[in-house]
Amino acid sequence: MKIFMGGLFEGIVWDSGALSNILMQDNNIELTVSGASSLIGFFYGMHGKNFYKYLKEFIEEKDNPIKPLINSDLFSSRYQQAITLLKLGTSGLELKNQTTFSKYLDSHFGTLTIEKLKHRVDFEVFDIKTGKFFLLDRKIRISQVLLSELSILPYYRYTELSDMFLIPSSYICLSPYNLSPDGLIISYEAGGSVFKAMNAAEILLKISYARTRELFRIISKDIELITCESPLEDPLDSVAFYDGMKTCQKYMEGKLEL
Amino acid sequence: MINALALGSGGVKGIAHIAFISEIVRKRNIKFDIVTGCSAGSVVGGVYALNPSKNEFLKDFEAIIKKNSLKFIDLSNALSSKVNSFKRLLYSRGIAQNDLVYDILKQIYGKKRFSDCKIKFGVVAFDINSERLVEITEGYLIDAIMASSNVPGAFPPMRLGGMDLVDGGAISEVPVFLAKKLGGEYIIANDINPVILKDTFSDGMDYMNYIDSLKTALITKNELDTANEVYSFYDKVEWYDFDKYFEIYRKAKRVYSRDIT
């Protein structure tokens, strides 16, 4: 089974639940990931079907620099919006220090490369210099993979690698871009909630996300999708994991009936 | 064969559509039965649809631009001032009021309706509540074109038919699908806002805008791929640099004279 996963952090728990359900029934999967799902991909690659335990431990580490990406208050705090506008409009390309993040990932994953993972996973990225989507070479170190895949605006700038400027494909189109017609997409965010924009900054953020969703709609129109039946109050709560499992089970049963 | 013209968004670069129409009609002796537009494309498309036998209307737009030049300067200043922009981005739904656009469109369209057009005409806008592109083919031209040209962030969304509408180019810049829906069999598209790849950024806002323009370009490509002919025109000016209209026109004339065979 070919499985594609992307998205930002909102769906990471739910998507993990859905993938866990599939892995309970089918260990023979070909997984392509992008964005926050690259963490799911990495821990699956290392630990197989028990990946979520390790992913959760990693996310909950006290000094993990990905925490601001997960618990973003950009949509709810006007103060945060003001800081963001001021920082991005007057100086750098990012809100957080990418060098600190890079050092953290290096210390965590050392020289481990994609090809050393126990289970095969492909990581897709987007090069903003050429406008091309592609899979990362399997000799690339995991720390560089994750740095590229988590170069999510406005927190981190693009990652420079081999003369390319890389960001996750899923920032552009919610999932990996190069999908196959016989594949299956897992994406909580494809069915996630649409927020109400209160000011011009939120209107621009909303439109940016609408572009991502529209592109996803275009590339995924003939491909099967598992998404949430209704948006959850707290998609980062463990309830989301079981909701993902349950929804996936329903899908699998529906598919078996076909 | 039913010929349709799809005109894309691009602010002041919309002047290039005037050069495009003039050149393609002159070189091909073609007659269009349908025109669709997005943003600046809707402004030019509306004028063309009302009087398709006149294929050179730079002077009409020139008169409007000259008459409103002070207002355009005010708009340009409001949009290029970072201090003003940041404040208004946080505390209002748009940096500037869209009364200016309304006043200008009123001078062009008055109380004309879609039913006054000599050929079929349609425009696209984007509803920020439902996150859907909206196709408008009836009612007062000024309302539809105003909605289609309502640049998000710069102006507050326009309330129409229970929707909060902004520039259709926020999502997809050249309305080829609408041209097909209106019955177009041979569609010629003009894209005046193609993305140019780059690797240097003046600040974080420039970087974010660039990444978003890549998204829009991919969505627009999905529409352009279904057109029979696609032309494009590139000029590195801000959408609100209205004082550059004549340079844009002259450059566009040269480009289309070379590209249209």
Short mmCIF file of C-alpha atoms in Angstrom, two decimals:
data_model
loop_
_atom_site.label_atom_id
_atom_site.label_comp_id
_atom_site.label_asym_id
_atom_site.label_seq_id
_atom_site.Cartn_x
_atom_site.Cartn_y
_atom_site.Cartn_z
CA MET A 1 0.00 0.00 0.00
CA LYS A 2 1.38 3.42 -0.98
CA ILE A 3 0.71 6.00 1.72
CA PHE A 4 1.24 9.76 1.49
CA MET A 5 1.32 12.05 4.52
CA GLY A 6 1.99 15.76 4.83
CA GLY A 7 0.55 18.73 6.66
CA LEU A 8 1.72 20.98 9.45
CA PHE A 9 1.51 20.15 13.13
CA GLU A 10 -2.25 20.29 13.66
CA GLY A 11 -2.73 16.78 12.30
CA ILE A 12 0.35 15.03 13.66
CA VAL A 13 -1.47 13.11 16.44
CA TRP A 14 -4.56 12.18 14.38
CA ASP A 15 -2.46 11.15 11.36
CA SER A 16 -0.30 8.99 13.65
CA GLY A 17 -3.44 7.21 14.87
CA ALA A 18 -4.59 6.54 11.31
CA LEU A 19 -1.19 5.20 10.26
CA SER A 20 -0.97 3.00 13.38
CA ASN A 21 -4.29 1.44 12.45
CA ILE A 22 -3.04 0.61 8.96
CA LEU A 23 0.20 -0.85 10.34
CA MET A 24 -1.77 -3.17 12.63
CA GLN A 25 -3.25 -4.75 9.51
CA ASP A 26 -0.62 -4.28 6.81
CA ASN A 27 3.11 -4.05 7.45
CA ASN A 28 3.95 -3.81 3.78
CA ILE A 29 3.62 -0.10 3.15
CA GLU A 30 5.50 2.40 0.97
CA LEU A 31 5.47 5.68 2.88
CA THR A 32 6.15 9.14 1.42
CA VAL A 33 6.06 12.06 3.83
CA SER A 34 6.50 15.81 3.95
CA GLY A 35 6.33 18.62 6.54
CA ALA A 36 5.42 17.68 10.11
CA SER A 37 4.67 14.15 8.90
CA SER A 38 8.38 13.72 8.27
CA LEU A 39 8.64 13.15 12.04
CA ILE A 40 6.06 10.37 11.74
CA GLY A 41 8.03 9.04 8.76
CA PHE A 42 11.33 9.11 10.61
CA PHE A 43 10.05 7.35 13.74
CA TYR A 44 8.22 4.79 11.61
CA GLY A 45 11.44 4.24 9.67
CA MET A 46 13.31 3.61 12.93
CA HIS A 47 10.77 1.71 15.00
CA GLY A 48 8.09 0.37 12.68
CA LYS A 49 4.56 0.05 13.99
CA ASN A 50 5.47 1.28 17.51
CA PHE A 51 6.61 4.62 16.10
CA TYR A 52 4.11 6.81 18.00
CA LYS A 53 5.60 6.09 21.43
CA TYR A 54 8.99 7.43 20.29
CA LEU A 55 7.47 10.36 18.35
CA LYS A 56 5.56 11.45 21.45
CA GLU A 57 8.68 11.27 23.62
CA PHE A 58 10.61 13.36 21.11
CA ILE A 59 7.92 16.05 20.85
CA GLU A 60 7.59 16.26 24.63
CA GLU A 61 11.31 16.79 25.25
CA LYS A 62 11.70 19.87 27.40
CA ASP A 63 13.99 21.93 25.19
CA ASN A 64 12.77 20.78 21.77
CA PRO A 65 12.79 23.83 19.43
CA ILE A 66 9.81 22.52 17.46
CA LYS A 67 7.49 23.33 20.39
CA PRO A 68 6.64 26.86 19.14
CA LEU A 69 5.57 25.34 15.82
CA ILE A 70 3.24 22.93 17.57
CA ASN A 71 1.69 25.34 20.04
CA SER A 72 1.39 28.32 17.70
CA ASP A 73 -0.77 31.22 18.87
CA LEU A 74 -0.35 33.18 15.65
CA PHE A 75 -4.04 32.92 14.90
CA SER A 76 -5.27 33.81 18.38
CA SER A 77 -2.88 36.41 19.77
CA ARG A 78 -2.76 39.91 18.35
CA TYR A 79 0.43 40.53 20.30
CA GLN A 80 2.05 37.55 18.55
CA GLN A 81 0.84 38.89 15.19
CA ALA A 82 2.38 42.31 15.92
CA ILE A 83 5.72 40.72 16.86
CA THR A 84 5.62 38.60 13.72
CA LEU A 85 4.91 41.57 11.44
CA LEU A 86 7.62 43.63 13.10
CA LYS A 87 10.25 40.91 12.89
CA LEU A 88 9.47 39.78 9.34
CA GLY A 89 8.86 43.27 8.01
CA THR A 90 12.02 44.82 9.32
CA SER A 91 14.71 42.19 9.57
CA GLY A 92 15.13 38.46 9.10
CA LEU A 93 13.29 35.78 7.17
CA GLU A 94 12.33 33.80 10.27
CA LEU A 95 11.00 34.15 13.80
CA LYS A 96 13.20 31.49 15.41
CA ASN A 97 16.90 30.79 15.22
CA GLN A 98 17.50 28.08 12.64
CA THR A 99 21.11 27.53 13.75
CA THR A 100 19.93 26.54 17.23
CA PHE A 101 17.43 24.17 15.67
CA SER A 102 20.07 22.69 13.38
CA LYS A 103 22.44 22.07 16.32
CA TYR A 104 19.63 20.42 18.27
CA LEU A 105 18.86 18.05 15.40
CA ASP A 106 22.57 17.29 14.86
CA SER A 107 23.01 16.40 18.52
CA HIS A 108 19.94 14.19 18.39
CA PHE A 109 20.42 12.31 15.14
CA GLY A 110 24.17 12.52 14.51
CA THR A 111 25.24 11.03 11.20
CA LEU A 112 22.22 8.79 10.70
CA THR A 113 21.05 8.87 7.06
CA ILE A 114 17.75 7.99 5.36
CA GLU A 115 19.23 4.80 3.91
CA LYS A 116 20.06 3.55 7.41
CA LEU A 117 16.41 3.51 8.51
CA LYS A 118 15.01 0.01 9.12
CA HIS A 119 11.83 0.66 7.16
CA ARG A 120 11.80 2.49 3.85
CA VAL A 121 10.48 6.05 3.90
CA ASP A 122 10.73 8.76 1.24
CA PHE A 123 10.89 12.44 2.16
CA GLU A 124 9.60 15.00 -0.35
CA VAL A 125 10.66 18.67 -0.39
CA PHE A 126 10.20 21.76 -2.55
CA ASP A 127 13.10 23.85 -3.86
CA ILE A 128 11.99 27.49 -3.92
CA LYS A 129 14.85 28.43 -6.27
CA THR A 130 13.66 26.17 -9.08
CA GLY A 131 10.01 25.63 -8.14
CA LYS A 132 10.51 21.83 -8.24
CA PHE A 133 9.29 19.07 -5.92
CA PHE A 134 11.52 16.04 -5.38
CA LEU A 135 12.45 13.21 -3.01
CA LEU A 136 15.53 13.70 -0.88
CA ASP A 137 18.56 11.58 -1.69
CA ARG A 138 18.82 8.57 0.63
CA LYS A 139 22.39 9.46 1.63
CA ILE A 140 21.23 12.68 3.29
CA ARG A 141 21.49 12.88 7.07
CA ILE A 142 18.25 12.74 9.07
CA SER A 143 19.12 16.00 10.84
CA GLN A 144 19.23 17.76 7.44
CA VAL A 145 16.06 15.99 6.33
CA LEU A 146 14.14 17.20 9.38
CA LEU A 147 15.61 20.69 9.19
CA SER A 148 14.37 20.96 5.57
CA GLU A 149 11.00 19.36 6.28
CA LEU A 150 10.38 21.63 9.29
CA SER A 151 11.42 24.85 7.55
CA ILE A 152 7.90 26.07 8.07
CA LEU A 153 7.11 29.76 7.58
CA PRO A 154 7.15 32.09 9.44
CA TYR A 155 9.11 30.21 12.13
CA TYR A 156 12.05 28.95 10.13
CA ARG A 157 13.50 30.02 6.81
CA TYR A 158 14.33 27.65 3.96
CA THR A 159 17.15 25.15 4.47
CA GLU A 160 20.17 25.49 2.22
CA LEU A 161 21.32 22.12 0.93
CA SER A 162 23.45 21.39 -2.17
CA ASP A 163 22.72 24.82 -3.69
CA MET A 164 18.99 24.38 -3.13
CA PHE A 165 16.62 26.33 -0.85
CA LEU A 166 14.33 23.69 0.62
CA ILE A 167 10.98 23.89 2.36
CA PRO A 168 8.45 21.08 2.93
CA SER A 169 6.16 20.24 -0.01
CA SER A 170 3.26 20.21 2.39
CA TYR A 171 3.67 23.92 3.11
CA ILE A 172 2.80 24.38 -0.56
CA CYS A 173 0.13 21.71 -1.03
CA LEU A 174 -0.65 20.02 2.32
CA SER A 175 0.74 16.64 1.26
CA PRO A 176 3.56 15.38 -0.92
CA TYR A 177 2.98 16.82 -4.42
CA ASN A 178 3.87 13.78 -6.48
CA LEU A 179 1.06 11.39 -5.60
CA SER A 180 0.24 8.13 -7.33
CA PRO A 181 -3.31 7.29 -8.37
CA ASP A 182 -3.21 3.96 -6.49
CA GLY A 183 -2.03 5.64 -3.29
CA LEU A 184 -3.82 6.63 -0.10
CA ILE A 185 -3.49 10.03 1.57
CA ILE A 186 -3.78 10.42 5.34
CA SER A 187 -4.49 14.03 6.29
CA TYR A 188 -6.40 15.37 9.26
CA GLU A 189 -5.84 18.91 7.99
CA ALA A 190 -7.60 18.22 4.69
CA GLY A 191 -10.83 18.11 6.68
CA GLY A 192 -9.78 20.53 9.40
CA SER A 193 -11.63 23.62 10.51
CA VAL A 194 -11.78 26.92 8.65
CA PHE A 195 -11.16 29.80 11.06
CA LYS A 196 -12.78 33.24 10.93
CA ALA A 197 -10.42 36.07 10.01
CA MET A 198 -10.82 39.13 12.21
CA ASN A 199 -8.22 41.52 10.78
CA ALA A 200 -6.23 42.02 7.58
CA ALA A 201 -3.26 40.00 8.88
CA GLU A 202 -5.55 37.05 9.59
CA ILE A 203 -7.22 37.46 6.18
CA LEU A 204 -3.79 37.14 4.55
CA LEU A 205 -2.91 34.09 6.68
CA LYS A 206 -6.25 32.52 5.85
CA ILE A 207 -5.81 33.12 2.12
CA SER A 208 -2.30 31.66 2.26
CA TYR A 209 -3.73 28.50 3.83
CA ALA A 210 -6.64 28.50 1.35
CA ARG A 211 -4.08 28.41 -1.49
CA THR A 212 -2.45 25.37 0.13
CA ARG A 213 -5.81 23.62 0.46
CA GLU A 214 -6.83 24.50 -3.10
CA LEU A 215 -3.62 23.05 -4.47
CA PHE A 216 -4.19 19.94 -2.37
CA ARG A 217 -7.71 19.65 -3.81
CA ILE A 218 -6.28 19.81 -7.34
CA ILE A 219 -3.52 17.23 -6.87
CA SER A 220 -5.58 14.80 -4.79
CA LYS A 221 -8.86 14.80 -6.68
CA ASP A 222 -8.60 11.23 -7.98
CA ILE A 223 -6.83 9.75 -4.97
CA GLU A 224 -8.30 8.10 -1.89
CA LEU A 225 -8.14 10.16 1.28
CA ILE A 226 -8.58 9.42 4.95
CA THR A 227 -9.45 12.59 6.84
CA CYS A 228 -11.35 13.50 10.00
CA GLU A 229 -15.13 13.31 9.91
CA SER A 230 -15.38 16.52 11.92
CA PRO A 231 -12.69 18.84 13.30
CA LEU A 232 -11.61 18.08 16.87
CA GLU A 233 -11.64 20.60 19.70
CA ASP A 234 -8.00 19.85 20.54
CA PRO A 235 -6.28 17.98 17.69
CA LEU A 236 -3.09 17.63 19.76
CA ASP A 237 -4.82 15.72 22.57
CA SER A 238 -4.42 11.94 22.70
CA VAL A 239 -8.15 11.66 21.88
CA ALA A 240 -7.11 12.66 18.34
CA PHE A 241 -4.91 9.57 18.09
CA TYR A 242 -7.84 7.24 18.80
CA ASP A 243 -10.13 9.24 16.53
CA GLY A 244 -7.58 8.77 13.74
CA MET A 245 -7.44 5.04 14.42
CA LYS A 246 -11.22 4.75 14.46
CA THR A 247 -11.72 6.72 11.25
CA CYS A 248 -9.05 4.70 9.50
CA GLN A 249 -10.69 1.47 10.66
CA LYS A 250 -13.99 2.63 9.19
CA TYR A 251 -12.21 3.38 5.92
CA MET A 252 -10.51 -0.03 5.86
CA GLU A 253 -13.79 -1.82 6.53
CA GLY A 254 -15.46 0.21 3.81
CA LYS A 255 -12.71 -0.70 1.45
CA LEU A 256 -12.98 -4.40 2.32
CA GLU A 257 -16.68 -4.30 1.51
CA LEU A 258 -15.81 -2.97 -1.97
CA MET B 1 -15.85 28.07 -33.18
CA ILE B 2 -16.65 30.11 -30.08
CA ASN B 3 -13.60 32.18 -29.16
CA ALA B 4 -13.00 33.22 -25.57
CA LEU B 5 -10.50 35.51 -23.94
CA ALA B 6 -9.35 34.99 -20.33
CA LEU B 7 -7.59 37.99 -18.77
CA GLY B 8 -5.57 37.63 -15.59
CA SER B 9 -4.91 39.75 -12.52
CA GLY B 10 -1.95 42.09 -12.03
CA GLY B 11 -2.94 45.59 -10.85
CA VAL B 12 -1.57 48.34 -13.05
CA LYS B 13 -0.08 45.70 -15.34
CA GLY B 14 -3.68 45.24 -16.51
CA ILE B 15 -2.76 47.98 -19.00
CA ALA B 16 -0.91 45.17 -20.81
CA HIS B 17 -4.29 43.54 -21.56
CA ILE B 18 -5.20 46.60 -23.63
CA ALA B 19 -2.04 46.17 -25.71
CA PHE B 20 -2.75 42.42 -25.94
CA ILE B 21 -6.30 42.82 -27.22
CA SER B 22 -5.23 45.45 -29.70
CA GLU B 23 -2.39 43.27 -31.07
CA ILE B 24 -4.28 39.98 -31.24
CA VAL B 25 -7.28 41.53 -32.98
CA ARG B 26 -5.01 43.37 -35.44
CA LYS B 27 -2.82 40.38 -36.25
CA ARG B 28 -5.43 37.62 -36.26
CA ASN B 29 -8.55 39.53 -37.20
CA ILE B 30 -10.20 37.43 -34.50
CA LYS B 31 -13.62 38.07 -32.97
CA PHE B 32 -14.18 37.10 -29.34
CA ASP B 33 -17.60 35.84 -28.20
CA ILE B 34 -16.71 35.59 -24.52
CA VAL B 35 -14.39 37.42 -22.18
CA THR B 36 -13.58 36.53 -18.58
CA GLY B 37 -11.43 38.47 -16.17
CA CYS B 38 -9.88 38.43 -12.77
CA SER B 39 -9.00 41.65 -10.93
CA ALA B 40 -7.27 43.98 -13.46
CA GLY B 41 -8.42 41.50 -16.11
CA SER B 42 -12.02 42.08 -15.03
CA VAL B 43 -11.59 45.87 -15.28
CA VAL B 44 -10.28 45.68 -18.86
CA GLY B 45 -12.56 42.76 -19.76
CA GLY B 46 -15.65 44.70 -18.71
CA VAL B 47 -14.79 47.64 -20.95
CA TYR B 48 -14.09 45.29 -23.86
CA ALA B 49 -17.31 43.32 -23.34
CA LEU B 50 -19.37 46.53 -23.42
CA ASN B 51 -17.86 47.58 -26.74
CA PRO B 52 -15.99 44.73 -28.46
CA SER B 53 -15.85 46.51 -31.81
CA LYS B 54 -13.45 49.03 -30.31
CA ASN B 55 -10.17 47.24 -29.89
CA GLU B 56 -7.93 50.10 -28.75
CA PHE B 57 -9.01 51.78 -25.56
CA LEU B 58 -5.80 53.00 -23.95
CA LYS B 59 -7.03 56.59 -24.17
CA ASP B 60 -10.14 55.79 -22.09
CA PHE B 61 -8.02 54.34 -19.28
CA GLU B 62 -5.40 57.06 -19.65
CA ALA B 63 -8.03 59.71 -19.02
CA ILE B 64 -9.23 57.91 -15.88
CA ILE B 65 -5.69 57.45 -14.53
CA LYS B 66 -4.78 61.10 -15.15
CA LYS B 67 -8.00 62.37 -13.61
CA ASN B 68 -7.39 60.32 -10.44
CA SER B 69 -3.61 60.64 -10.26
CA LEU B 70 -3.60 62.26 -6.79
CA LYS B 71 -5.78 59.50 -5.40
CA PHE B 72 -3.43 56.90 -6.85
CA ILE B 73 -0.47 58.62 -5.19
CA ASP B 74 -2.30 58.56 -1.84
CA LEU B 75 -3.04 54.87 -2.29
CA SER B 76 0.53 54.09 -3.25
CA ASN B 77 1.84 55.97 -0.20
CA ALA B 78 -0.59 54.21 2.13
CA LEU B 79 0.38 50.77 0.85
CA SER B 80 4.13 51.33 0.81
CA SER B 81 4.37 52.77 4.33
CA LYS B 82 5.35 49.90 6.63
CA VAL B 83 4.39 51.70 9.84
CA ASN B 84 0.91 52.45 8.54
CA SER B 85 0.54 49.01 6.97
CA PHE B 86 1.49 47.04 10.11
CA LYS B 87 -0.91 49.02 12.27
CA ARG B 88 -3.80 48.64 9.88
CA LEU B 89 -3.10 44.97 9.20
CA LEU B 90 -3.72 44.36 12.90
CA TYR B 91 -6.54 46.74 13.64
CA SER B 92 -8.64 46.76 10.49
CA ARG B 93 -9.61 44.41 7.68
CA GLY B 94 -7.59 46.34 5.07
CA ILE B 95 -4.77 48.88 4.88
CA ALA B 96 -6.70 51.35 2.73
CA GLN B 97 -10.38 52.05 2.09
CA ASN B 98 -11.73 50.75 -1.19
CA ASP B 99 -13.78 53.90 -1.81
CA LEU B 100 -11.04 54.98 -4.20
CA VAL B 101 -11.47 51.86 -6.35
CA TYR B 102 -15.24 52.27 -6.19
CA ASP B 103 -15.07 55.90 -7.33
CA ILE B 104 -12.85 55.01 -10.27
CA LEU B 105 -14.92 52.03 -11.35
CA LYS B 106 -18.03 54.20 -11.12
CA GLN B 107 -16.49 56.58 -13.64
CA ILE B 108 -15.92 53.64 -16.00
CA TYR B 109 -19.06 51.56 -15.57
CA GLY B 110 -21.73 53.79 -14.02
CA LYS B 111 -24.90 51.73 -13.66
CA LYS B 112 -24.12 49.31 -16.48
CA ARG B 113 -25.08 45.69 -15.95
CA PHE B 114 -23.76 42.39 -17.33
CA SER B 115 -26.84 42.33 -19.54
CA ASP B 116 -25.56 45.53 -21.24
CA CYS B 117 -22.46 43.70 -22.48
CA LYS B 118 -22.36 42.91 -26.21
CA ILE B 119 -20.55 39.62 -25.60
CA LYS B 120 -20.68 37.17 -22.69
CA PHE B 121 -18.68 38.39 -19.72
CA GLY B 122 -17.81 36.86 -16.35
CA VAL B 123 -15.46 37.61 -13.48
CA VAL B 124 -14.08 35.66 -10.53
CA ALA B 125 -13.71 36.68 -6.89
CA PHE B 126 -12.81 34.69 -3.78
CA ASP B 127 -15.11 34.27 -0.79
CA ILE B 128 -12.93 34.17 2.32
CA ASN B 129 -15.68 32.55 4.42
CA SER B 130 -16.37 29.50 2.29
CA GLU B 131 -12.84 29.49 0.79
CA ARG B 132 -14.34 29.14 -2.69
CA LEU B 133 -13.83 30.97 -5.97
CA VAL B 134 -17.07 32.69 -6.94
CA GLU B 135 -18.04 33.26 -10.56
CA ILE B 136 -20.14 36.37 -11.21
CA THR B 137 -21.97 36.74 -14.52
CA GLU B 138 -24.96 38.91 -13.64
CA GLY B 139 -25.90 42.08 -11.79
CA TYR B 140 -24.19 45.46 -11.81
CA LEU B 141 -20.73 45.41 -13.39
CA ILE B 142 -19.31 47.76 -10.77
CA ASP B 143 -20.16 45.38 -7.90
CA ALA B 144 -18.69 42.33 -9.61
CA ILE B 145 -15.55 44.06 -10.85
CA MET B 146 -15.06 45.77 -7.51
CA ALA B 147 -15.17 42.38 -5.76
CA SER B 148 -12.86 40.78 -8.30
CA SER B 149 -10.30 43.61 -7.91
CA ASN B 150 -10.38 43.79 -4.14
CA VAL B 151 -6.75 43.05 -3.24
CA PRO B 152 -6.72 41.25 0.16
CA GLY B 153 -4.76 43.01 2.88
CA ALA B 154 -4.82 46.26 0.89
CA PHE B 155 -8.62 46.63 1.03
CA PRO B 156 -11.28 45.14 3.31
CA PRO B 157 -13.33 42.27 1.84
CA MET B 158 -16.37 43.43 -0.09
CA ARG B 159 -19.73 42.21 1.17
CA LEU B 160 -21.91 40.97 -1.67
CA GLY B 161 -24.61 38.31 -1.75
CA GLY B 162 -23.86 37.17 1.78
CA MET B 163 -20.20 36.67 0.99
CA ASP B 164 -16.95 38.44 1.95
CA LEU B 165 -15.24 38.79 -1.41
CA VAL B 166 -11.65 39.56 -2.33
CA ASP B 167 -9.63 39.53 -5.55
CA GLY B 168 -10.05 36.19 -7.33
CA GLY B 169 -6.32 36.33 -8.07
CA ALA B 170 -5.77 35.50 -4.41
CA ILE B 171 -6.27 31.90 -5.50
CA SER B 172 -6.16 31.58 -9.29
CA GLU B 173 -5.16 34.43 -11.54
CA VAL B 174 -6.49 33.65 -15.01
CA PRO B 175 -10.15 32.48 -15.29
CA VAL B 176 -9.87 29.88 -18.06
CA PHE B 177 -12.37 27.51 -16.41
CA LEU B 178 -15.03 30.24 -16.34
CA ALA B 179 -14.40 30.94 -20.04
CA LYS B 180 -15.08 27.24 -20.73
CA LYS B 181 -18.17 27.26 -18.53
CA LEU B 182 -19.58 30.20 -20.47
CA GLY B 183 -19.26 28.15 -23.66
CA GLY B 184 -15.76 28.98 -24.89
CA GLU B 185 -14.40 26.42 -27.36
CA TYR B 186 -11.11 28.09 -28.25
CA ILE B 187 -9.62 29.90 -25.30
CA ILE B 188 -6.81 32.42 -25.41
CA ALA B 189 -5.40 33.35 -22.01
CA ASN B 190 -3.25 36.31 -21.07
CA ASP B 191 -1.23 36.01 -17.86
CA ILE B 192 0.26 39.33 -16.78
CA ASN B 193 1.56 38.21 -13.41
CA PRO B 194 3.77 35.15 -14.00
CA VAL B 195 6.01 34.27 -11.06
CA ILE B 196 9.70 34.86 -11.55
CA LEU B 197 11.90 32.51 -9.53
CA LYS B 198 14.35 34.20 -7.19
CA ASP B 199 16.69 33.46 -4.30
CA THR B 200 17.16 36.77 -2.50
CA PHE B 201 14.59 38.45 -0.29
CA SER B 202 14.47 41.95 1.14
CA ASP B 203 12.79 40.81 4.38
CA GLY B 204 10.53 38.14 5.84
CA MET B 205 7.39 39.62 4.31
CA ASP B 206 8.98 39.53 0.86
CA TYR B 207 9.96 35.91 1.49
CA MET B 208 6.44 34.92 2.60
CA ASN B 209 4.87 36.74 -0.36
CA TYR B 210 7.21 34.94 -2.73
CA ILE B 211 6.33 31.49 -1.38
CA ASP B 212 2.65 32.34 -1.66
CA SER B 213 3.11 33.52 -5.23
CA LEU B 214 4.57 30.08 -6.02
CA LYS B 215 1.41 28.45 -4.65
CA THR B 216 -0.80 30.74 -6.74
CA ALA B 217 1.33 30.08 -9.82
CA LEU B 218 0.82 26.31 -9.45
CA ILE B 219 -2.95 26.74 -9.08
CA THR B 220 -3.08 29.13 -12.03
CA LYS B 221 -1.03 26.71 -14.14
CA ASN B 222 -3.76 24.13 -13.61
CA GLU B 223 -6.16 26.50 -15.40
CA LEU B 224 -3.72 27.74 -18.03
CA ASP B 225 -2.90 24.17 -19.06
CA THR B 226 -6.47 23.82 -20.36
CA ALA B 227 -6.34 26.96 -22.55
CA ASN B 228 -5.61 26.68 -26.27
CA GLU B 229 -3.12 29.54 -26.32
CA VAL B 230 -1.37 31.22 -23.40
CA TYR B 231 0.50 34.51 -23.55
CA SER B 232 2.37 36.09 -20.71
CA PHE B 233 3.81 39.45 -19.91
CA TYR B 234 6.26 40.22 -17.13
CA ASP B 235 7.16 43.57 -15.63
CA LYS B 236 8.70 44.13 -12.22
CA VAL B 237 6.41 46.85 -10.90
CA GLU B 238 4.21 46.90 -7.81
CA TRP B 239 0.52 46.43 -8.60
CA TYR B 240 -0.26 49.94 -7.33
CA ASP B 241 2.45 51.84 -9.30
CA PHE B 242 -0.14 53.54 -11.50
CA ASP B 243 2.26 56.25 -12.65
CA LYS B 244 4.08 53.57 -14.66
CA TYR B 245 1.08 52.73 -16.84
CA PHE B 246 2.43 54.16 -20.08
CA GLU B 247 5.83 52.42 -19.81
CA ILE B 248 3.96 49.16 -19.20
CA TYR B 249 1.76 49.74 -22.22
CA ARG B 250 4.71 50.44 -24.51
CA LYS B 251 6.63 47.40 -23.26
CA ALA B 252 3.55 45.18 -23.62
CA LYS B 253 3.01 46.39 -27.19
CA ARG B 254 6.58 45.34 -28.06
CA VAL B 255 6.22 41.96 -26.33
CA TYR B 256 2.89 41.05 -27.93
CA SER B 257 3.90 42.35 -31.32
CA ARG B 258 6.80 39.88 -31.12
CA ASP B 259 4.93 36.94 -29.53
CA ILE B 260 1.59 36.93 -31.37
CA THR B 261 1.91 35.37 -34.81
#
